[in-house]
Tab-separated table of C-alpha atoms and ligand atoms in Angstrom:
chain	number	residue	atom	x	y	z
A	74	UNK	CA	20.990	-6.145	-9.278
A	75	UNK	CA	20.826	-6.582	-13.090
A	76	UNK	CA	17.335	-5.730	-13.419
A	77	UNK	CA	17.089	-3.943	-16.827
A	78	UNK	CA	14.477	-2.050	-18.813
A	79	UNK	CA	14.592	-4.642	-21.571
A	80	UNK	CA	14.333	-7.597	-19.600
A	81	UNK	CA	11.633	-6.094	-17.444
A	82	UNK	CA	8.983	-4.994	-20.180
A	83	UNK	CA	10.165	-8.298	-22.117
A	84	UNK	CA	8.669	-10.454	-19.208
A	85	UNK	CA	5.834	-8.330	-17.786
A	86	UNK	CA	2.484	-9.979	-18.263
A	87	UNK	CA	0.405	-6.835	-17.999
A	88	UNK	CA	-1.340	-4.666	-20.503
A	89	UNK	CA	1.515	-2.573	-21.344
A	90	UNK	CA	3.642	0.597	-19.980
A	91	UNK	CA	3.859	4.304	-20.372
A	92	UNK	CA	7.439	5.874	-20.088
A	93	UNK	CA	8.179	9.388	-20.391
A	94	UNK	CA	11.270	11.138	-19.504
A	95	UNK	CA	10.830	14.724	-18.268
A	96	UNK	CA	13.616	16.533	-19.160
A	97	UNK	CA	13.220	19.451	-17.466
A	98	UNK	CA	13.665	17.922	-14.066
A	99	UNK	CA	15.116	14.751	-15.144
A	100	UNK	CA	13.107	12.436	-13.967
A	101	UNK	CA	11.423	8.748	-15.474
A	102	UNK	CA	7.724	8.723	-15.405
A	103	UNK	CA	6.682	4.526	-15.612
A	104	UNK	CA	2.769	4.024	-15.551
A	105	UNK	CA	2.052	0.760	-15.749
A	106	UNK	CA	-0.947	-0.914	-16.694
A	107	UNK	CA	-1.767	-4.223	-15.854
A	108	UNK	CA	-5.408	-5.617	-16.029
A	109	UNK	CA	-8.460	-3.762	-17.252
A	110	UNK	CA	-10.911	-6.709	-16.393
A	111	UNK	CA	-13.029	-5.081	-14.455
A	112	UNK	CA	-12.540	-1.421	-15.049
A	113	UNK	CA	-10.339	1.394	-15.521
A	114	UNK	CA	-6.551	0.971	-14.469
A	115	UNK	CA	-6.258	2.401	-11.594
A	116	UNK	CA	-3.610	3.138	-8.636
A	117	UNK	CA	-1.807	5.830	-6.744
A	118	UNK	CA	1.416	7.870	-7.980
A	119	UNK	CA	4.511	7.064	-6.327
A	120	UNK	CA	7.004	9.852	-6.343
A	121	UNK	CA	10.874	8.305	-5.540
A	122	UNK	CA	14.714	8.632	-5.732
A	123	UNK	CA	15.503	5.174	-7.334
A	124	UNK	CA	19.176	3.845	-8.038
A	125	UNK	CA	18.024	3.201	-11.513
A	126	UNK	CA	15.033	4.038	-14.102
A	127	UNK	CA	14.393	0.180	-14.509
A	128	UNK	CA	14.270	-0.246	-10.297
A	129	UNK	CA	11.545	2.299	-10.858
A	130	UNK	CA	9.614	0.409	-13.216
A	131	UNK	CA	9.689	-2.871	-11.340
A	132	UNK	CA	8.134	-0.726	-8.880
A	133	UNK	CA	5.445	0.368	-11.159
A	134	UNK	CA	4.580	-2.765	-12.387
A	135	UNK	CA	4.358	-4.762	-8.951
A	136	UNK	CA	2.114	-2.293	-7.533
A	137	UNK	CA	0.176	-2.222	-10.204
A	138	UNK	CA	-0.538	-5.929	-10.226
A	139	UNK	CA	-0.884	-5.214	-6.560
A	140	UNK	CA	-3.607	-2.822	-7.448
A	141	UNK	CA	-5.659	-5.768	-9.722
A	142	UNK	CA	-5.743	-7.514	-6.755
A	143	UNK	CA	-6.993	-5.200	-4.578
A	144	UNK	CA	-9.640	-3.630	-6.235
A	145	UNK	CA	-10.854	-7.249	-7.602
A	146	UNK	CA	-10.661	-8.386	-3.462
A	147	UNK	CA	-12.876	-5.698	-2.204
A	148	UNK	CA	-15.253	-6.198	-5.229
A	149	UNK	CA	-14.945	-2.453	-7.188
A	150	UNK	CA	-14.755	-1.824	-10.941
A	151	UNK	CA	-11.363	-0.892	-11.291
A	152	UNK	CA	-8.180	-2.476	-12.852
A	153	UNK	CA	-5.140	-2.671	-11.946
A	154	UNK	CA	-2.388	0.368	-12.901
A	155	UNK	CA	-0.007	2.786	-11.054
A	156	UNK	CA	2.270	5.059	-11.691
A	157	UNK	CA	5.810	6.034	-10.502
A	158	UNK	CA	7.963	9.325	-10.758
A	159	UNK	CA	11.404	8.343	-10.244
A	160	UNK	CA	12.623	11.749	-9.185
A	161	UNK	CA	16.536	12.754	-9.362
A	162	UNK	CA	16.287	14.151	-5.945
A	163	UNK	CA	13.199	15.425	-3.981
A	164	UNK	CA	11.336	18.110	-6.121
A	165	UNK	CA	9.702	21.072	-4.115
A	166	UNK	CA	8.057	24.812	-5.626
A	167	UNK	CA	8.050	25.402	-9.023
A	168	UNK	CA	10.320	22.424	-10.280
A	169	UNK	CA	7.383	20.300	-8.241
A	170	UNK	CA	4.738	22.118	-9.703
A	171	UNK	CA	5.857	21.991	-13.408
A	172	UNK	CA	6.570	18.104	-13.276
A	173	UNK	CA	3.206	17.140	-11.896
A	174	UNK	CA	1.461	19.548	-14.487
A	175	UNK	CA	3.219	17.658	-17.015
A	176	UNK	CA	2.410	14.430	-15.754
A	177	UNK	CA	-1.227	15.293	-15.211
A	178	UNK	CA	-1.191	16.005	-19.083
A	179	UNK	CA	0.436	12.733	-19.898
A	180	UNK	CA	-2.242	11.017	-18.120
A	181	UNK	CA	-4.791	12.870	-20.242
A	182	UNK	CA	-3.544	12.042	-23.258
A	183	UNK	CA	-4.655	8.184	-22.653
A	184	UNK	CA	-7.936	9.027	-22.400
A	185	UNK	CA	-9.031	7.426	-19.500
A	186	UNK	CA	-6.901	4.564	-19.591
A	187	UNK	CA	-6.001	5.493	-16.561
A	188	UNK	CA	-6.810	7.279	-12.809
A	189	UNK	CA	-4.421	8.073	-10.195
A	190	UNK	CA	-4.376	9.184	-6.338
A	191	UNK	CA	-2.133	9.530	-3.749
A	192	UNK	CA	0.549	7.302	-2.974
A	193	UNK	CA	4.069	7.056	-1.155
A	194	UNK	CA	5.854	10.421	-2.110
A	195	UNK	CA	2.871	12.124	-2.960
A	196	UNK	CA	0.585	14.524	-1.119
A	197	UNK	CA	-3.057	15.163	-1.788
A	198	UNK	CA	-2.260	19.005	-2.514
A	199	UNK	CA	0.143	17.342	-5.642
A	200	UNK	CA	-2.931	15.652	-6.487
A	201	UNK	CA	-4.927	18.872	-6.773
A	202	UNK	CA	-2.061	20.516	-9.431
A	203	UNK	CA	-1.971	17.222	-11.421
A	204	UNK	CA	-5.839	17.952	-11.465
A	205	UNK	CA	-5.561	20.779	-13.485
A	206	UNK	CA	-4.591	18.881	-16.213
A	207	UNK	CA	-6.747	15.823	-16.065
A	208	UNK	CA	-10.294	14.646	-14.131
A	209	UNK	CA	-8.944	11.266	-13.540
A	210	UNK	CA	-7.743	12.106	-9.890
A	211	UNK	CA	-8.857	10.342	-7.188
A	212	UNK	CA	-8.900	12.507	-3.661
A	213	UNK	CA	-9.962	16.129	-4.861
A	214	UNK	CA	-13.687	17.187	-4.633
A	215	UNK	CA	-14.504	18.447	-8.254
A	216	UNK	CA	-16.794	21.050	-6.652
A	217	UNK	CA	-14.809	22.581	-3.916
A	218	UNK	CA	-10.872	21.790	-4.661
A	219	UNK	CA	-10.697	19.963	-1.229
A	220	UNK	CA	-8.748	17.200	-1.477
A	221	UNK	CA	-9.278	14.133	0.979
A	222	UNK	CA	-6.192	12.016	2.124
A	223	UNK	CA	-6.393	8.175	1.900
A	224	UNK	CA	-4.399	7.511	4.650
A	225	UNK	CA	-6.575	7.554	7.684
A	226	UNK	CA	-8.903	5.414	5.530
A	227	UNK	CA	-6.332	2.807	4.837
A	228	UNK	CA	-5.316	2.740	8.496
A	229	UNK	CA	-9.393	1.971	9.566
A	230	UNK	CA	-8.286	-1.054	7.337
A	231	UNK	CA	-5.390	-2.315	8.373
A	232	UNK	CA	-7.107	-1.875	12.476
A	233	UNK	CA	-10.509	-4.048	10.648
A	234	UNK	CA	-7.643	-6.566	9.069
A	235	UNK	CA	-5.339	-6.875	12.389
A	236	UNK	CA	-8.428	-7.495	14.231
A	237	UNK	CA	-9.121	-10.448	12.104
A	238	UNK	CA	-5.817	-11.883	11.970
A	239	UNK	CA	-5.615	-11.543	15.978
A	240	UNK	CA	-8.417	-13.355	16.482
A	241	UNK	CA	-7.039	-16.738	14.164
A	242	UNK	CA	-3.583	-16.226	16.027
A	243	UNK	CA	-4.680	-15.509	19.806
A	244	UNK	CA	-8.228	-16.363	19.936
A	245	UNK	CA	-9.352	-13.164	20.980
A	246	UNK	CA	-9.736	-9.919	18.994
A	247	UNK	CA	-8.855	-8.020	22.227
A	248	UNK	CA	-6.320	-6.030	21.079
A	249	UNK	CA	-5.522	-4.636	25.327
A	250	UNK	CA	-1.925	-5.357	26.018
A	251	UNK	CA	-1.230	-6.679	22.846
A	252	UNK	CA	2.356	-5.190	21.681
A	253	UNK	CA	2.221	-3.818	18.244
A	254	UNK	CA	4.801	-2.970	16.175
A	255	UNK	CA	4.768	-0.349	13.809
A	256	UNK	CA	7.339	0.186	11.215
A	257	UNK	CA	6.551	3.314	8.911
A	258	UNK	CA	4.964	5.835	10.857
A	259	UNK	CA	3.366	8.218	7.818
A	260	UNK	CA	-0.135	9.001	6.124
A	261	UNK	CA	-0.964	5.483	7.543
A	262	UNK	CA	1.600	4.374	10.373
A	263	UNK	CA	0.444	7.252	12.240
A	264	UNK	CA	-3.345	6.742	12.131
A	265	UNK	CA	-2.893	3.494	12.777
A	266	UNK	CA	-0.810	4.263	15.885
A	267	UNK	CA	-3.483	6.290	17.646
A	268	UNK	CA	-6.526	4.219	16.705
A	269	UNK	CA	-4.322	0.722	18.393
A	270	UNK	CA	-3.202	2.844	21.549
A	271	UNK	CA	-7.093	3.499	21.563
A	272	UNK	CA	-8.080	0.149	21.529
A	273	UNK	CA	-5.294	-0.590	24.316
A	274	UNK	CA	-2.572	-1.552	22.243
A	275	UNK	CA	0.946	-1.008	23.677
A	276	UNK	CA	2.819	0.298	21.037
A	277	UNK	CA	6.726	0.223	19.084
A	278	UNK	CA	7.559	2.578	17.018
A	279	UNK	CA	10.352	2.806	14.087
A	280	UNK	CA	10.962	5.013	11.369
A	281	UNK	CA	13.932	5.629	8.823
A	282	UNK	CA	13.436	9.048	9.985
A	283	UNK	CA	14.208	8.418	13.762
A	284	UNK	CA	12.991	11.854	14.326
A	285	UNK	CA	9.324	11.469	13.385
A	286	UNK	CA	8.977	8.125	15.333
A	287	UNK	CA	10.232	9.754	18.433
A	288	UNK	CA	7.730	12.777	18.243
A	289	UNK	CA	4.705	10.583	17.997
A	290	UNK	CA	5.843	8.030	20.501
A	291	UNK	CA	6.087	11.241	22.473
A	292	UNK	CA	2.546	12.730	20.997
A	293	UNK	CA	1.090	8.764	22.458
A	294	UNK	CA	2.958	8.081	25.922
A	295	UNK	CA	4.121	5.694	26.813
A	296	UNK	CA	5.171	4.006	23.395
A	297	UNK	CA	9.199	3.471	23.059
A	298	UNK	CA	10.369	4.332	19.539
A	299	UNK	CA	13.374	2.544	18.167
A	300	UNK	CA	15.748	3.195	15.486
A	301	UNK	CA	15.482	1.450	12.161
A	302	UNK	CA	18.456	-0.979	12.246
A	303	UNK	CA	17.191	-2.376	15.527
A	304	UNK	CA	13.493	-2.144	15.077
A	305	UNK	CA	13.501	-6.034	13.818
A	306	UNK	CA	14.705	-7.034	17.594
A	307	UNK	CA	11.783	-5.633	19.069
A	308	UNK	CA	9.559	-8.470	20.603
A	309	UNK	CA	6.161	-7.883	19.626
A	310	UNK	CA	2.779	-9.639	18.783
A	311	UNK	CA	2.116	-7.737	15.418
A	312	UNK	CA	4.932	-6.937	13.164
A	313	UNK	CA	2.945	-4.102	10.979
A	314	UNK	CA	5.371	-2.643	7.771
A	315	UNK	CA	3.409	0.453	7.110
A	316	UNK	CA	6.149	1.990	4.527
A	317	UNK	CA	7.991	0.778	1.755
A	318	UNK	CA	7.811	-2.888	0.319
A	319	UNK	CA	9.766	-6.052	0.054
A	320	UNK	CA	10.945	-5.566	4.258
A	321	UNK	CA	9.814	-9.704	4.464
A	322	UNK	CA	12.624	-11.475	2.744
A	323	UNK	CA	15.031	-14.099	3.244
A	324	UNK	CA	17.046	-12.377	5.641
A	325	UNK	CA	14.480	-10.663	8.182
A	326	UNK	CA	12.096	-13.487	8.092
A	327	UNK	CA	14.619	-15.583	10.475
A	328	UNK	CA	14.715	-12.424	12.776
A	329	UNK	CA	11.176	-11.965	13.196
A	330	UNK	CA	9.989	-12.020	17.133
A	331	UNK	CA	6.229	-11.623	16.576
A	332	UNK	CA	3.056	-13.808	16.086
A	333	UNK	CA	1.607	-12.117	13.024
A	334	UNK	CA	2.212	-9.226	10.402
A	335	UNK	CA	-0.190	-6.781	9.445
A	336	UNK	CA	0.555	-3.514	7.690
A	337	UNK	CA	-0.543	-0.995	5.220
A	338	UNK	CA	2.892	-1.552	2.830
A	339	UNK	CA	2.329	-2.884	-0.472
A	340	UNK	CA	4.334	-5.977	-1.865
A	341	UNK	CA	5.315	-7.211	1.795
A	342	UNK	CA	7.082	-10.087	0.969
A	343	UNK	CA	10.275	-9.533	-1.324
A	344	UNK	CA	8.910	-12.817	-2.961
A	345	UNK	CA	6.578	-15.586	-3.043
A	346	UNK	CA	8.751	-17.748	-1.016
A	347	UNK	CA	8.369	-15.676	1.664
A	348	UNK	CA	4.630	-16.414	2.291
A	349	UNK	CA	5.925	-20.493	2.619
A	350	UNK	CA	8.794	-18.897	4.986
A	351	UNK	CA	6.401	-16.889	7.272
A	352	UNK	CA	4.308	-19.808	7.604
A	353	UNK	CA	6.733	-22.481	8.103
A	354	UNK	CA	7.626	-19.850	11.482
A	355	UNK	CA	3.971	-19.897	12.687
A	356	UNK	CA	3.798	-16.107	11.500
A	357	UNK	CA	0.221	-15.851	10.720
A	358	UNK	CA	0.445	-12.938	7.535
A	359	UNK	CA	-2.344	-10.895	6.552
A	360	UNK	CA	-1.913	-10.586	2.584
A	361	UNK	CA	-1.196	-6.833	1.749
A	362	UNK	CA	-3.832	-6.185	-0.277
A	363	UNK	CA	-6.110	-7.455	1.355
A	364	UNK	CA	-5.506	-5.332	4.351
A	365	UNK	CA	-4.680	-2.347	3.271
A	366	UNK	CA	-7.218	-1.599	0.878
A	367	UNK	CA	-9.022	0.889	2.879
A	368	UNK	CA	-7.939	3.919	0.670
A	369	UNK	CA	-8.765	2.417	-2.412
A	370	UNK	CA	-11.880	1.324	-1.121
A	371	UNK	CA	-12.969	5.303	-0.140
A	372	UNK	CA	-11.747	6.553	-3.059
A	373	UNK	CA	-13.760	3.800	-5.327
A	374	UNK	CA	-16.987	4.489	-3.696
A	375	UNK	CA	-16.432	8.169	-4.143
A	376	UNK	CA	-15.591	7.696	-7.637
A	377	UNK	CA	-18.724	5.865	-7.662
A	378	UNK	CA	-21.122	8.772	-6.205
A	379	UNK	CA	-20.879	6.692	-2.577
A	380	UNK	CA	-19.751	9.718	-0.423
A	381	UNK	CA	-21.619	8.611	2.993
A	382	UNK	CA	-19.206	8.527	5.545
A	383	UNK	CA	-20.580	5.746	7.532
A	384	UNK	CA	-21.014	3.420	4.143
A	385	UNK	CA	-17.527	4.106	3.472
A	386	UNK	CA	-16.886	3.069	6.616
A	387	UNK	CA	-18.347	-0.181	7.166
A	388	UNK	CA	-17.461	-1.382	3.610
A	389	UNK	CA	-13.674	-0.929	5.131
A	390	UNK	CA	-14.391	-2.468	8.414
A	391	UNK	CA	-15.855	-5.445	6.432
A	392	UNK	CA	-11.779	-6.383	5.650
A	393	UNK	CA	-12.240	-7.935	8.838
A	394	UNK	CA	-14.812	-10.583	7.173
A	395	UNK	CA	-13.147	-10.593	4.319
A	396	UNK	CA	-9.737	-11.625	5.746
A	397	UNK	CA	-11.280	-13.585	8.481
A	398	UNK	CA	-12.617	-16.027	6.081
A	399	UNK	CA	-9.296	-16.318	4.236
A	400	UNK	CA	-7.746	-16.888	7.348
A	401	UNK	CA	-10.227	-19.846	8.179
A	402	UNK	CA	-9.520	-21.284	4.844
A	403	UNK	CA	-5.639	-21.458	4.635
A	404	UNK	CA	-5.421	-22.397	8.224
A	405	UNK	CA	-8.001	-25.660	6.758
A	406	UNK	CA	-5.363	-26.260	4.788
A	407	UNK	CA	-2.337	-25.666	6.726
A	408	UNK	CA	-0.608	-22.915	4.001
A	409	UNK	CA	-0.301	-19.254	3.858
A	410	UNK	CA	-3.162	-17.452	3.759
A	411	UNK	CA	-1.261	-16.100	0.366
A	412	UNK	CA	-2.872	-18.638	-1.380
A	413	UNK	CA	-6.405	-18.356	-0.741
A	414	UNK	CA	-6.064	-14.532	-1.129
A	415	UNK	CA	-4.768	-15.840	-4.802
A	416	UNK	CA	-7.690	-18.106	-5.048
A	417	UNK	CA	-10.414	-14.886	-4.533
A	418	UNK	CA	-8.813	-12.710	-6.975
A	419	UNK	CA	-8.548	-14.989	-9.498
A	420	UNK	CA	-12.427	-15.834	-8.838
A	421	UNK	CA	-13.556	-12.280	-9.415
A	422	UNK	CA	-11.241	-11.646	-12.386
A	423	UNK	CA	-13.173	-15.042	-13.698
A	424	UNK	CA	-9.989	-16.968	-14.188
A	425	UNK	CA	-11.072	-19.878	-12.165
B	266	LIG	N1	-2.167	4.520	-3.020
B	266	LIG	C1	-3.165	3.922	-2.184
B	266	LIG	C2	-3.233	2.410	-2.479
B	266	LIG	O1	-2.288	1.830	-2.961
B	266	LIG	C3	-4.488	4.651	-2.290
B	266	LIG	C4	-5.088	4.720	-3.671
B	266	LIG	C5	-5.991	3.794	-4.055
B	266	LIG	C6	-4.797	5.760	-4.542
B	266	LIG	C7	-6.603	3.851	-5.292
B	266	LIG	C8	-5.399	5.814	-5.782
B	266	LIG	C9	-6.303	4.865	-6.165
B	266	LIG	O2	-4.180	1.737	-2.194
């Protein structure tokens, strides 16, 4: 890949980016910022072993973007940002500690330009140390230290979302019998798990750490867990990537044996393309950020003095009307529901 920093930065469309290099541990700190239209920049902290610096700062600057679209989808004041820690290996104890204290300064320092939270690589207790150096942390109660994890709530989302996209594929929201794939199963993949095998889902399991998917297949009963390489074979009706991005490309696509993909992962599809290659299978796809928007949608409210449980909760199960009506509209029109996801965003953000 000849991705480079120069190239990158030289065709980025967003606000701008913040590098830092932390010598102590050796790692890149990218936070990029890419649309204050309708608030504060905005998005989780990804913490990573990348091949390369610039890898890590594609990284930063799709999920940001991914992050404009979310938070101008569910209809909150924030923009789009996030920020990425491309680690030389996985930090732990002190060498942790000092890194995030550093990076919780460096986030200070702009002033509210931007506001992190948890994301893939980080924990909500990292969120508490990076707290000591700056308020803009999403997921730790200013008054008591205790820090709330956005999983579970993005999970409630991606159930609300899958529901919706059922429905336009089967007809029926039922979700009994239905065979679910999971691919991821973390903060999210896990929640997810047990609230499906609730509903009467049958479910697949796979996980680049074999280990983990086996325990909670285990922890379910009567769920089979497979191992990554194999995991696209599985015959299922929902395909949901719940980890890292980009696993609905040119390649997989073809392999695909399911009706639909839902899941928590941000950036999906390894390009646009892929939304036109999904559809062109009959694989309905519910856009990413649409669906998994349940975190940021807790941690928004909270940020804006919303901290009823049951508010938070119905404004996530609402992705379910949400969605449903993009569904409606692209299947109108016969194209991926990609594009009318497009065609909201760019409403709120007042560019249409
Ligand atoms: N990282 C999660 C997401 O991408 C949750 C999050 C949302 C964290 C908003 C911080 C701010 O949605």
């Amino acid at each position: 890949m000849t991705v480079s920093l120069k190239s990158l930065i030289e065709g980025w469309e967003g606000i701008g980016v913040v590098s830092r290099y932390d010598q102590p541990t050796g790692s890149w700190i990218f936070i990029a910022l890419h649309d204050d239209t309708l608030g504060m920049p905005t998005g989780g902290t990804r913490m990573k072993v990348y091949p390369s610096p610039a890898l890590a700062l594609q990284d930063a600057m799709r999920l940001a973007a991914g992050m404009t679209a979310k938070w101008a989808a569910v209809d909150l004041d924030f923009g789009g940002g996030k920020g990425v820690i491309a680690v030389p290996h996985i930090l732990e104890g002190e060498e942790r500690h000092g890194l995030l204290l550093r990076y919780g300064q460096l986030i200070e320092s702009l002033n509210g330009s931007f506001g992190t939270g948890v994301d893939m690589g980080t924990t909500p207790e990292d969120m508490r140390v990076i707290k000591q150096a700056t308020s803009r942390v999403h997921g730790v109660d200013p008054e008591t230290g205790q820090t709330i994890d956005p999983g579970p709530f993005t999970a409630r989302g991606v159930f609300a979302g899958m529901r919706a996209v059922v429905r336009q594929a089967f007809g029926t929201d039922d979700l009994t019998g239905r065979v679910v794939h999971i691919q991821g199963v973390g903060d999210v993949g896990a929640p997810l798990a047990r609230m499906l095998k609730q509903a009467g889902a049958r479910i697949v399991l796979s996980d680049l750490d074999t280990r983990r998917a086996e325990s909670l297949a285990e922890a379910l009963g009567n769920t089979e867990a497979f191992e990554p390489h194999t995991a696209l074979e599985a015959p299922c009706d929902v395909y949901a990537p719940c980890a890292v991005g980009a696993t609905l490309n040119a390649e997989t696509i073809p392999e695909l044996k399911c009706r639909a993909v839902v899941g928590s992962a941000n950036n999906q599809l390894a390009t646009r393309e892929d939304a036109d290659r999904l559809h062109e299978r009959g694989i309905l796809y519910g856009p990413d950020y649409i669906v998994n928007a349940g975190g940021a949608i807790a941690f928004g409210l909270r940020g804006r003095g919303i901290v009823d449980e049951q508010a938070i909760a119905q404004r996530i199960d609402g992705i379910d009307t949400s969605l449903t009506e993009i569904l409606k509209e692209s299947s109108a029109s016969n194209e991926s529901p990609v594009y009318a996801a497009t065609r909201v965003v760019e409403r709120k953000l007042g560019k249409k």
